[in-house]
mmCIF file of C-alpha atoms in Angstrom:
data_model
loop_
_atom_site.group_PDB
_atom_site.id
_atom_site.type_symbol
_atom_site.label_atom_id
_atom_site.label_comp_id
_atom_site.label_asym_id
_atom_site.label_seq_id
_atom_site.Cartn_x
_atom_site.Cartn_y
_atom_site.Cartn_z
ATOM 1 C CA MET A 15 -0.028 0.001 -0.033
ATOM 2 C CA ARG A 16 1.342 3.461 -0.941
ATOM 3 C CA HIS A 17 1.402 6.110 1.839
ATOM 4 C CA THR A 18 0.388 9.692 1.094
ATOM 5 C CA ILE A 19 1.968 12.678 2.814
ATOM 6 C CA PHE A 20 2.226 16.449 2.355
ATOM 7 C CA ALA A 21 5.490 17.920 1.200
ATOM 8 C CA ASP A 22 6.895 20.897 -0.865
ATOM 9 C CA PHE A 23 8.479 19.451 -3.841
ATOM 10 C CA SER A 24 8.225 22.523 -6.153
ATOM 11 C CA ALA A 25 12.019 23.029 -6.440
ATOM 12 C CA ALA A 26 12.845 19.325 -6.572
ATOM 13 C CA VAL A 27 13.956 17.375 -9.654
ATOM 14 C CA PRO A 28 13.598 13.616 -10.379
ATOM 15 C CA GLY A 29 16.357 11.948 -8.451
ATOM 16 C CA GLY A 30 16.744 14.859 -5.981
ATOM 17 C CA ARG A 31 16.397 14.536 -2.270
ATOM 18 C CA LEU A 32 13.372 15.813 -0.294
ATOM 19 C CA GLU A 33 13.418 16.834 3.337
ATOM 20 C CA LEU A 34 10.191 16.366 5.179
ATOM 21 C CA SER A 35 8.727 18.553 8.037
ATOM 22 C CA PRO A 36 9.068 16.860 11.372
ATOM 23 C CA ARG A 37 5.375 16.139 11.575
ATOM 24 C CA GLU A 38 5.200 14.422 8.193
ATOM 25 C CA ARG A 39 8.389 12.620 8.726
ATOM 26 C CA ASP A 40 7.212 11.065 12.090
ATOM 27 C CA HIS A 41 3.915 10.305 10.462
ATOM 28 C CA LEU A 42 5.571 8.496 7.567
ATOM 29 C CA PHE A 43 8.235 6.530 9.383
ATOM 30 C CA LYS A 44 6.667 6.103 12.875
ATOM 31 C CA VAL A 45 2.932 5.798 12.223
ATOM 32 C CA PHE A 46 3.078 4.308 8.686
ATOM 33 C CA ARG A 47 6.348 2.503 9.427
ATOM 34 C CA ALA A 48 7.678 3.182 5.944
ATOM 35 C CA ALA A 49 10.731 1.106 5.116
ATOM 36 C CA PRO A 50 13.569 2.011 2.717
ATOM 37 C CA GLY A 51 12.504 1.397 -0.868
ATOM 38 C CA ASP A 52 8.751 2.054 -0.198
ATOM 39 C CA GLU A 53 7.091 4.383 -2.603
ATOM 40 C CA VAL A 54 5.347 7.378 -1.160
ATOM 41 C CA GLU A 55 2.714 9.696 -2.784
ATOM 42 C CA LEU A 56 3.236 13.435 -2.193
ATOM 43 C CA LEU A 57 0.671 16.223 -2.224
ATOM 44 C CA ASP A 58 1.319 19.897 -1.765
ATOM 45 C CA GLY A 59 -2.282 20.978 -1.520
ATOM 46 C CA ARG A 60 -2.048 23.213 -4.655
ATOM 47 C CA GLY A 61 -2.574 20.564 -7.467
ATOM 48 C CA GLY A 62 0.804 19.157 -7.220
ATOM 49 C CA ARG A 63 1.277 15.332 -7.052
ATOM 50 C CA ALA A 64 4.470 13.383 -6.888
ATOM 51 C CA VAL A 65 5.934 9.926 -6.269
ATOM 52 C CA ALA A 66 9.027 9.412 -4.151
ATOM 53 C CA VAL A 67 10.931 6.522 -2.595
ATOM 54 C CA ALA A 68 12.051 6.360 1.044
ATOM 55 C CA ASP A 69 15.739 6.140 1.807
ATOM 56 C CA ARG A 70 17.631 4.778 4.729
ATOM 57 C CA ASP A 71 18.353 8.207 6.294
ATOM 58 C CA ARG A 72 14.559 8.837 6.561
ATOM 59 C CA SER A 73 14.614 11.229 3.594
ATOM 60 C CA LEU A 74 12.823 10.871 0.249
ATOM 61 C CA ARG A 75 14.164 10.678 -3.267
ATOM 62 C CA LEU A 76 11.813 12.158 -5.914
ATOM 63 C CA LEU A 77 10.769 9.866 -8.817
ATOM 64 C CA SER A 78 8.254 11.890 -10.732
ATOM 65 C CA SER A 79 5.914 14.844 -10.271
ATOM 66 C CA GLU A 80 3.009 16.479 -12.102
ATOM 67 C CA ARG A 81 0.920 19.626 -11.712
ATOM 68 C CA LEU A 82 -2.876 19.181 -12.192
ATOM 69 C CA PRO A 83 -4.988 21.991 -13.686
ATOM 70 C CA GLU A 84 -7.248 23.815 -11.247
ATOM 71 C CA PRO A 85 -10.902 22.677 -11.526
ATOM 72 C CA LYS A 86 -13.262 24.917 -13.241
ATOM 73 C CA GLN A 87 -16.163 23.628 -11.221
ATOM 74 C CA ARG A 88 -15.716 24.982 -7.641
ATOM 75 C CA LEU A 89 -17.879 24.710 -4.580
ATOM 76 C CA LEU A 90 -17.651 27.459 -1.916
ATOM 77 C CA LEU A 91 -18.890 26.749 1.508
ATOM 78 C CA TYR A 92 -20.063 29.520 3.810
ATOM 79 C CA CYS A 93 -20.878 27.923 7.108
ATOM 80 C CA ALA A 94 -21.804 29.078 10.652
ATOM 81 C CA LEU A 95 -19.349 27.519 13.124
ATOM 82 C CA PRO A 96 -20.684 24.555 14.999
ATOM 83 C CA ARG A 97 -18.958 23.372 18.108
ATOM 84 C CA ARG A 98 -15.382 22.151 17.859
ATOM 85 C CA ALA A 99 -15.912 18.329 17.451
ATOM 86 C CA LYS A 100 -18.671 18.866 14.872
ATOM 87 C CA PHE A 101 -16.638 21.272 12.850
ATOM 88 C CA ASP A 102 -13.641 18.841 12.842
ATOM 89 C CA VAL A 103 -15.825 16.248 11.014
ATOM 90 C CA LEU A 104 -17.336 18.823 8.741
ATOM 91 C CA LEU A 105 -13.925 20.065 7.603
ATOM 92 C CA LYS A 106 -12.743 16.573 6.722
ATOM 93 C CA GLN A 107 -15.838 15.721 4.740
ATOM 94 C CA ALA A 108 -15.792 19.035 2.836
ATOM 95 C CA ALA A 109 -12.278 18.238 1.810
ATOM 96 C CA GLU A 110 -13.230 14.789 0.598
ATOM 97 C CA LEU A 111 -16.052 16.312 -1.403
ATOM 98 C CA GLY A 112 -13.588 18.626 -3.130
ATOM 99 C CA VAL A 113 -14.735 21.999 -1.649
ATOM 100 C CA TRP A 114 -12.621 24.834 -2.998
ATOM 101 C CA ARG A 115 -12.938 27.317 -0.132
ATOM 102 C CA ILE A 116 -14.563 27.281 3.400
ATOM 103 C CA THR A 117 -15.519 30.575 4.983
ATOM 104 C CA PRO A 118 -16.889 30.762 8.556
ATOM 105 C CA MET A 119 -19.982 32.816 8.689
ATOM 106 C CA LEU A 120 -21.252 34.807 11.769
ATOM 107 C CA CYS A 121 -24.983 34.781 11.925
ATOM 108 C CA GLU A 122 -27.517 36.138 14.498
ATOM 109 C CA ARG A 123 -27.984 32.799 16.204
ATOM 110 C CA SER A 124 -24.410 31.737 16.096
ATOM 111 C CA VAL A 125 -23.298 30.088 19.337
ATOM 112 C CA ALA A 126 -19.706 29.000 18.452
ATOM 113 C CA ASP A 127 -17.079 31.470 17.305
ATOM 114 C CA GLY A 128 -13.931 29.604 17.868
ATOM 115 C CA ASN A 129 -11.074 30.400 15.586
ATOM 116 C CA SER A 130 -8.361 27.707 15.172
ATOM 117 C CA PRO A 131 -7.060 28.019 11.594
ATOM 118 C CA GLU A 132 -3.853 26.066 12.290
ATOM 119 C CA ARG A 133 -5.862 23.084 13.744
ATOM 120 C CA TRP A 134 -8.229 23.354 10.740
ATOM 121 C CA GLU A 135 -5.363 23.183 8.232
ATOM 122 C CA VAL A 136 -4.061 20.063 9.923
ATOM 123 C CA LEU A 137 -7.586 18.421 9.595
ATOM 124 C CA LEU A 138 -7.903 19.459 5.983
ATOM 125 C CA ARG A 139 -4.442 18.108 5.222
ATOM 126 C CA GLU A 140 -5.345 14.736 6.822
ATOM 127 C CA ALA A 141 -8.526 14.555 4.729
ATOM 128 C CA CYS A 142 -6.747 15.396 1.612
ATOM 129 C CA LYS A 143 -4.147 12.607 2.257
ATOM 130 C CA GLN A 144 -6.911 10.152 2.985
ATOM 131 C CA SER A 145 -9.009 11.007 -0.110
ATOM 132 C CA GLY A 146 -6.319 11.871 -2.544
ATOM 133 C CA ASN A 147 -7.755 15.350 -3.165
ATOM 134 C CA PRO A 148 -4.733 17.345 -4.650
ATOM 135 C CA PHE A 149 -6.324 20.716 -3.844
ATOM 136 C CA MET A 150 -6.660 21.434 -0.188
ATOM 137 C CA PRO A 151 -9.617 23.706 0.539
ATOM 138 C CA GLN A 152 -8.815 27.259 1.187
ATOM 139 C CA LEU A 153 -9.743 28.766 4.504
ATOM 140 C CA GLY A 154 -11.431 32.140 4.186
ATOM 141 C CA ALA A 155 -11.450 34.767 6.992
ATOM 142 C CA PRO A 156 -14.619 34.775 9.147
ATOM 143 C CA GLN A 157 -17.294 37.039 7.631
ATOM 144 C CA THR A 158 -20.605 38.382 8.891
ATOM 145 C CA PHE A 159 -23.859 37.274 7.171
ATOM 146 C CA ASP A 160 -24.224 40.579 5.488
ATOM 147 C CA GLU A 161 -20.630 40.589 4.257
ATOM 148 C CA VAL A 162 -21.202 37.149 2.687
ATOM 149 C CA LEU A 163 -24.357 38.301 0.886
ATOM 150 C CA ALA A 164 -22.606 41.385 -0.409
ATOM 151 C CA GLN A 165 -19.666 39.226 -1.686
ATOM 152 C CA LEU A 166 -21.936 36.890 -3.523
ATOM 153 C CA ARG A 167 -23.857 39.848 -5.117
ATOM 154 C CA ARG A 168 -20.620 41.394 -6.456
ATOM 155 C CA ALA A 169 -19.433 38.010 -7.831
ATOM 156 C CA GLU A 170 -22.924 37.247 -9.240
ATOM 157 C CA LEU A 171 -22.448 33.508 -8.149
ATOM 158 C CA PRO A 172 -25.358 31.049 -7.958
ATOM 159 C CA ALA A 173 -25.937 30.454 -4.232
ATOM 160 C CA PHE A 174 -28.207 28.222 -2.286
ATOM 161 C CA TYR A 175 -29.315 27.660 1.375
ATOM 162 C CA GLY A 176 -31.215 24.904 3.072
ATOM 163 C CA ALA A 177 -34.958 25.177 3.377
ATOM 164 C CA ILE A 178 -37.738 22.874 4.398
ATOM 165 C CA ARG A 179 -40.770 24.266 2.868
ATOM 166 C CA GLN A 180 -39.335 25.553 -0.325
ATOM 167 C CA ASP A 181 -37.201 24.036 -3.043
ATOM 168 C CA SER A 182 -35.135 25.114 -5.952
ATOM 169 C CA ALA A 183 -35.544 23.173 -9.196
ATOM 170 C CA PRO A 184 -32.303 21.400 -10.335
ATOM 171 C CA VAL A 185 -30.178 23.778 -12.344
ATOM 172 C CA GLU A 186 -27.069 23.413 -14.561
ATOM 173 C CA LEU A 187 -24.104 24.712 -12.605
ATOM 174 C CA SER A 188 -21.233 25.582 -14.821
ATOM 175 C CA GLU A 189 -18.127 26.899 -12.919
ATOM 176 C CA THR A 190 -18.729 28.017 -9.266
ATOM 177 C CA ALA A 191 -21.548 27.783 -6.786
ATOM 178 C CA ALA A 192 -21.939 28.711 -3.159
ATOM 179 C CA TRP A 193 -23.719 26.816 -0.282
ATOM 180 C CA LEU A 194 -24.778 28.667 2.778
ATOM 181 C CA VAL A 195 -25.350 26.841 6.017
ATOM 182 C CA GLY A 196 -26.845 28.598 9.016
ATOM 183 C CA PRO A 197 -26.169 28.055 12.740
ATOM 184 C CA GLU A 198 -27.543 25.276 14.889
ATOM 185 C CA GLY A 199 -30.635 27.301 15.497
ATOM 186 C CA GLY A 200 -31.097 27.968 11.773
ATOM 187 C CA PHE A 201 -31.226 31.300 9.968
ATOM 188 C CA SER A 202 -33.348 33.999 11.603
ATOM 189 C CA PRO A 203 -36.506 35.153 9.792
ATOM 190 C CA ALA A 204 -34.812 38.463 8.967
ATOM 191 C CA GLU A 205 -31.798 36.573 7.521
ATOM 192 C CA GLU A 206 -34.005 34.298 5.429
ATOM 193 C CA ALA A 207 -35.730 37.404 3.995
ATOM 194 C CA LYS A 208 -32.234 38.814 3.060
ATOM 195 C CA LEU A 209 -31.329 35.563 1.443
ATOM 196 C CA VAL A 210 -34.349 35.730 -0.764
ATOM 197 C CA GLU A 211 -33.807 39.412 -1.575
ATOM 198 C CA SER A 212 -30.135 38.583 -2.580
ATOM 199 C CA GLY A 213 -31.250 35.896 -4.938
ATOM 200 C CA VAL A 214 -29.954 33.045 -2.904
ATOM 201 C CA ARG A 215 -32.136 30.088 -3.771
ATOM 202 C CA PRO A 216 -33.820 27.633 -1.315
ATOM 203 C CA LEU A 217 -32.759 23.927 -1.493
ATOM 204 C CA ASN A 218 -34.861 21.317 0.184
ATOM 205 C CA LEU A 219 -32.829 18.527 1.580
ATOM 206 C CA GLY A 220 -35.814 16.567 3.086
ATOM 207 C CA PRO A 221 -38.818 17.067 5.339
ATOM 208 C CA TYR A 222 -36.972 17.133 8.565
ATOM 209 C CA VAL A 223 -34.616 19.561 10.351
ATOM 210 C CA LEU A 224 -30.920 18.586 9.723
ATOM 211 C CA ARG A 225 -28.013 19.159 12.075
ATOM 212 C CA LEU A 226 -25.563 21.834 10.889
ATOM 213 C CA GLU A 227 -22.850 19.330 9.857
ATOM 214 C CA THR A 228 -25.342 17.062 8.138
ATOM 215 C CA ALA A 229 -26.904 19.957 6.120
ATOM 216 C CA ALA A 230 -23.464 21.095 5.050
ATOM 217 C CA VAL A 231 -22.449 17.762 3.597
ATOM 218 C CA CYS A 232 -25.826 16.877 2.010
ATOM 219 C CA GLY A 233 -25.983 20.312 0.291
ATOM 220 C CA LEU A 234 -22.477 19.980 -1.012
ATOM 221 C CA ALA A 235 -23.183 16.504 -2.354
ATOM 222 C CA VAL A 236 -26.380 17.782 -4.191
ATOM 223 C CA LEU A 237 -24.523 20.666 -5.806
ATOM 224 C CA ARG A 238 -21.726 18.408 -6.817
ATOM 225 C CA GLN A 239 -24.267 16.143 -8.534
ATOM 226 C CA TRP A 240 -25.588 19.233 -10.366
ATOM 227 C CA PHE A 241 -22.102 19.907 -11.567
ATOM 228 C CA ARG A 242 -22.203 16.364 -13.165
ATOM 229 C CA ARG A 243 -25.479 17.240 -14.789
ATOM 230 C CA SER A 244 -23.729 20.283 -16.105
ATOM 231 C CA GLY A 245 -20.996 18.084 -17.455
ATOM 232 C CA MET A 246 -23.573 15.998 -19.290
ATOM 233 C CA LEU A 247 -25.017 19.245 -20.807
ATOM 234 C CA LEU A 248 -21.572 20.281 -22.070
ATOM 235 C CA ILE A 249 -21.305 16.898 -23.689
ATOM 236 C CA ALA A 250 -24.681 17.374 -25.379
ATOM 237 C CA LEU A 251 -23.580 20.755 -26.658
ATOM 238 C CA ALA A 252 -20.289 19.420 -27.813
ATOM 239 C CA VAL A 253 -21.555 16.510 -29.824
ATOM 240 C CA SER A 254 -24.357 18.693 -31.396
ATOM 241 C CA GLY A 255 -21.558 20.906 -32.889
ATOM 242 C CA LEU A 256 -22.073 24.003 -30.624
ATOM 243 C CA VAL A 257 -18.716 23.532 -28.956
ATOM 244 C CA TRP A 258 -16.702 21.455 -31.517
ATOM 245 C CA VAL A 259 -17.193 22.448 -35.085
ATOM 246 C CA MET A 260 -14.950 20.111 -36.957
ATOM 247 C CA SER A 261 -16.640 18.026 -39.709
ATOM 248 C CA GLY A 262 -19.764 19.683 -40.946
ATOM 249 C CA CYS A 263 -23.290 18.572 -40.611
ATOM 250 C CA GLY A 264 -23.911 16.509 -43.661
ATOM 251 C CA GLU A 265 -25.796 13.190 -43.472
ATOM 252 C CA GLY A 266 -22.503 11.179 -44.102
ATOM 253 C CA LYS A 267 -20.436 13.025 -41.438
ATOM 254 C CA PRO A 268 -20.317 12.008 -37.785
ATOM 255 C CA SER A 269 -21.809 15.223 -36.457
ATOM 256 C CA GLY A 270 -24.930 14.669 -38.540
ATOM 257 C CA HIS A 271 -25.088 10.850 -38.227
ATOM 258 C CA PRO A 272 -28.145 9.225 -36.514
ATOM 259 C CA LEU A 273 -25.898 7.589 -34.056
ATOM 260 C CA MET A 274 -24.449 10.948 -32.914
ATOM 261 C CA ILE A 275 -27.997 12.405 -32.759
ATOM 262 C CA LYS A 276 -29.159 9.439 -30.661
ATOM 263 C CA GLY A 277 -26.149 9.755 -28.356
ATOM 264 C CA ARG A 278 -26.653 13.452 -28.026
ATOM 265 C CA ASN A 279 -30.304 12.916 -27.058
ATOM 266 C CA ALA A 280 -29.362 10.277 -24.559
ATOM 267 C CA VAL A 281 -26.868 12.769 -22.945
ATOM 268 C CA ALA A 282 -29.422 15.327 -22.726
ATOM 269 C CA GLU A 283 -31.731 12.896 -20.914
ATOM 270 C CA GLY A 284 -28.935 11.863 -18.565
ATOM 271 C CA ASP A 285 -28.767 8.397 -19.978
ATOM 272 C CA ALA A 286 -24.946 7.896 -20.151
ATOM 273 C CA GLN A 287 -25.112 4.203 -20.807
ATOM 274 C CA THR A 288 -27.253 4.583 -23.981
ATOM 275 C CA ALA A 289 -25.093 7.506 -25.020
ATOM 276 C CA GLY A 290 -22.017 5.289 -24.561
ATOM 277 C CA ARG A 291 -23.514 2.650 -26.898
ATOM 278 C CA MET A 292 -24.295 5.016 -29.533
ATOM 279 C CA PHE A 293 -20.810 6.759 -29.503
ATOM 280 C CA ARG A 294 -19.023 3.389 -29.556
ATOM 281 C CA ARG A 295 -21.005 2.369 -32.643
ATOM 282 C CA LEU A 296 -20.107 5.759 -34.115
ATOM 283 C CA VAL A 297 -16.481 5.383 -33.434
ATOM 284 C CA ALA A 298 -16.587 1.811 -34.949
ATOM 285 C CA LYS A 299 -18.143 3.289 -38.095
ATOM 286 C CA TYR A 300 -15.900 6.355 -38.234
ATOM 287 C CA PRO A 301 -12.572 5.236 -36.578
ATOM 288 C CA ASP A 302 -10.718 8.177 -38.154
ATOM 289 C CA SER A 303 -13.102 10.921 -36.875
ATOM 290 C CA PRO A 304 -11.600 13.161 -34.203
ATOM 291 C CA GLU A 305 -15.131 14.368 -33.336
ATOM 292 C CA ALA A 306 -16.377 10.813 -32.710
ATOM 293 C CA HIS A 307 -13.361 9.973 -30.453
ATOM 294 C CA LEU A 308 -13.720 13.240 -28.517
ATOM 295 C CA ALA A 309 -17.469 12.648 -27.887
ATOM 296 C CA LEU A 310 -16.804 9.186 -26.422
ATOM 297 C CA ALA A 311 -13.735 10.354 -24.525
ATOM 298 C CA THR A 312 -15.669 13.088 -22.824
ATOM 299 C CA LEU A 313 -18.528 10.847 -21.998
ATOM 300 C CA CYS A 314 -16.254 8.196 -20.417
ATOM 301 C CA ASP A 315 -14.358 10.824 -18.384
ATOM 302 C CA GLU A 316 -17.313 12.972 -17.275
ATOM 303 C CA ALA A 317 -20.261 10.559 -16.953
ATOM 304 C CA LEU A 318 -19.213 6.882 -17.127
ATOM 305 C CA ASP A 319 -16.197 7.121 -14.785
ATOM 306 C CA TYR A 320 -14.113 4.994 -17.162
ATOM 307 C CA PRO A 321 -10.800 6.869 -17.359
ATOM 308 C CA GLU A 322 -8.991 3.922 -19.197
ATOM 309 C CA ALA A 323 -11.288 4.300 -22.168
ATOM 310 C CA ALA A 324 -11.205 8.126 -21.906
ATOM 311 C CA LEU A 325 -7.383 8.008 -22.058
ATOM 312 C CA TYR A 326 -7.446 5.869 -25.246
ATOM 313 C CA HIS A 327 -9.893 8.067 -27.101
ATOM 314 C CA TYR A 328 -8.162 11.311 -25.942
ATOM 315 C CA ASP A 329 -4.985 9.837 -27.429
ATOM 316 C CA GLU A 330 -6.877 9.006 -30.703
ATOM 317 C CA TYR A 331 -8.247 12.618 -30.938
ATOM 318 C CA LEU A 332 -4.759 14.079 -30.440
ATOM 319 C CA ARG A 333 -3.287 11.686 -32.995
ATOM 320 C CA LEU A 334 -6.041 12.617 -35.579
ATOM 321 C CA ALA A 335 -6.235 16.354 -34.733
ATOM 322 C CA PRO A 336 -3.026 17.485 -33.078
ATOM 323 C CA GLU A 337 -3.272 21.066 -34.165
ATOM 324 C CA SER A 338 -6.968 21.645 -33.550
ATOM 325 C CA ALA A 339 -8.040 24.584 -31.369
ATOM 326 C CA ASP A 340 -9.203 22.151 -28.649
ATOM 327 C CA ALA A 341 -6.012 20.158 -28.551
ATOM 328 C CA PRO A 342 -4.537 22.082 -25.644
ATOM 329 C CA ALA A 343 -7.615 21.568 -23.500
ATOM 330 C CA VAL A 344 -7.762 17.848 -24.525
ATOM 331 C CA ARG A 345 -4.119 17.371 -23.406
ATOM 332 C CA GLY A 346 -5.064 18.655 -19.974
ATOM 333 C CA TYR A 347 -8.002 16.304 -19.707
ATOM 334 C CA ARG A 348 -5.730 13.409 -20.885
ATOM 335 C CA ARG A 349 -3.300 14.214 -18.130
ATOM 336 C CA THR A 350 -6.002 14.080 -15.541
ATOM 337 C CA ALA A 351 -7.480 10.846 -16.950
ATOM 338 C CA ALA A 352 -3.897 9.325 -16.956
ATOM 339 C CA ALA A 353 -3.483 10.264 -13.326
ATOM 340 C CA ARG A 354 -6.761 8.560 -12.457
ATOM 341 C CA VAL A 355 -5.680 5.362 -14.254
ATOM 342 C CA LEU A 356 -2.440 5.324 -12.444
ATOM 343 C CA ARG A 357 -4.101 5.697 -9.091
ATOM 344 C CA GLN A 358 -6.438 2.830 -9.937
ATOM 345 C CA LEU A 359 -3.643 0.641 -10.979
ATOM 346 C CA GLU A 360 -1.671 1.434 -7.798
ATOM 347 C CA ARG A 361 -4.614 0.541 -5.569
ATOM 348 C CA GLU A 362 -4.868 -2.975 -7.033
ATOM 349 C CA LYS A 363 -3.744 -5.658 -4.692
ATOM 350 C CA LEU A 364 -1.082 -7.888 -6.243
ATOM 351 C CA PRO A 365 0.135 -11.173 -4.949
ATOM 352 C CA GLU A 366 3.674 -9.861 -4.522
ATOM 353 C CA PRO A 367 5.371 -6.544 -5.455
ATOM 354 C CA PRO A 368 6.924 -6.798 -8.871
ATOM 355 C CA PRO A 369 10.655 -5.856 -8.895
ATOM 356 C CA ASP A 370 10.367 -3.312 -11.736
ATOM 357 C CA ARG A 371 7.361 -0.942 -11.496
ATOM 358 C CA LEU A 372 7.882 0.575 -14.945
ATOM 359 C CA ALA A 373 7.891 -2.808 -16.565
ATOM 360 C CA ARG A 374 4.689 -3.737 -14.683
ATOM 361 C CA LEU A 375 2.975 -0.608 -15.846
ATOM 362 C CA GLU A 376 4.202 -1.230 -19.490
ATOM 363 C CA ARG A 377 2.703 -4.668 -19.467
ATOM 364 C CA GLU A 378 -0.581 -3.530 -18.064
ATOM 365 C CA ASN A 379 -0.752 -0.710 -20.478
ATOM 366 C CA ALA A 380 -0.069 -3.179 -23.328
ATOM 367 C CA ALA A 381 -2.847 -5.502 -21.998
ATOM 368 C CA LEU A 382 -5.218 -2.554 -21.938
ATOM 369 C CA LEU A 383 -4.385 -1.501 -25.493
ATOM 370 C CA ARG A 384 -4.962 -5.195 -26.546
ATOM 371 C CA GLN A 385 -8.354 -5.171 -24.843
ATOM 372 C CA VAL A 386 -9.305 -1.891 -26.533
ATOM 373 C CA ALA A 387 -8.143 -3.258 -29.933
ATOM 374 C CA GLU A 388 -10.220 -6.312 -29.425
ATOM 375 C CA LEU A 389 -13.200 -4.292 -28.372
ATOM 376 C CA LYS A 390 -12.754 -2.012 -31.442
ATOM 377 C CA ARG A 391 -12.636 -5.156 -33.740
ATOM 378 C CA PHE A 392 -15.857 -6.481 -32.015
ATOM 379 C CA CYS A 393 -17.594 -3.218 -32.506
ATOM 380 C CA MET A 394 -16.644 -3.035 -36.207
ATOM 381 C CA GLU A 395 -17.765 -6.552 -36.789
ATOM 382 C CA ARG A 396 -21.023 -5.927 -35.060
ATOM 383 C CA GLN A 397 -21.640 -2.794 -37.081
ATOM 384 C CA ARG A 398 -21.011 -4.731 -40.260
ATOM 385 C CA ARG A 399 -23.560 -7.226 -39.227
ATOM 386 C CA ILE A 400 -26.131 -4.549 -38.497
ATOM 387 C CA ASP A 401 -25.482 -2.843 -41.730
ATOM 388 C CA ALA A 402 -25.972 -6.208 -43.546
ATOM 389 C CA LEU A 403 -29.191 -6.759 -41.769
ATOM 390 C CA GLU A 404 -30.445 -3.197 -42.618
ATOM 391 C CA ARG A 405 -29.558 -3.844 -46.334
ATOM 392 C CA ARG A 406 -31.596 -7.056 -46.366
ATOM 393 C CA ARG A 407 -34.649 -5.386 -44.961
ATOM 394 C CA ARG A 408 -34.585 -2.813 -47.677
#
């Protein structure tokens, strides 16, 4: 099992030595009992991820590092402070959900006003190490309720708060959204009136009153799911030619093909499985179409949680259209998908550690490529049979 710790490796180069902070060093070698030769995953909380190997002198030697792009979809949590133990749990869960910033909010009924940013940062680091989140949530300075509303109005951000009797219909969130959680006694009537006046929308999380920490986590999970719905919407726009304009709309081109249209409709309805079947058939029929590969890659990455397939189709897109306007963005998506595949491979339990990690990865990569090639041949053969049946019917 690979251990994860926090470290600053921004100035290190592959093969160079890394000195850890006393806290992280003790955690790695005393708690985890890392031995010389063990591989260690490093996070810096700013999107950096690296792999190092432990040496005999309780230092680390850097093997590789990468810098992940900042997410465009960001969740902002404005939360009244609960009592200490409850906020400790809330902080960890917020980090696991990928919250971008956490800002304590002072409300009329607030009963806890403790301020322990150093302790909070320690808890956030631990949660990031446990979950693998490369971006540690930022801690904003405490703000009053009115200051929060003024900030949201200036930024014109979509914002939501918990309500029992009212609800906001699901919306398509694009980049950033805010979730406001009141104190343990709830928002006062005057505060609720201000929320409505400021355009903050109510979100019903059920018929019963929730504890502060429960409401915080549930609301964040709902908004995170609405981000996924937005991702499906972007796929729908992309395959309909509103985002990617590459091959025209003729009947014989992928963008105007019935399979693309059916896949696009399935995406709009939230049916990712059907969309996947349509896009796979489209790729089998047009194996040299960058548009078809990109539609399937995006679907696999955003909706199907299938980074191996997304990685293959991103590669095909870049091979077929390396100079396109979308190529730089696709390279960024490819790096993220590759990092996810690597993490999945590293979590697999093997009978015994192989002596050469690089050779193992190369073998697994070759096996994946063979599986993809077999799947591609199967799809093409199946499509030929379908075409033959359609010709017979005519």
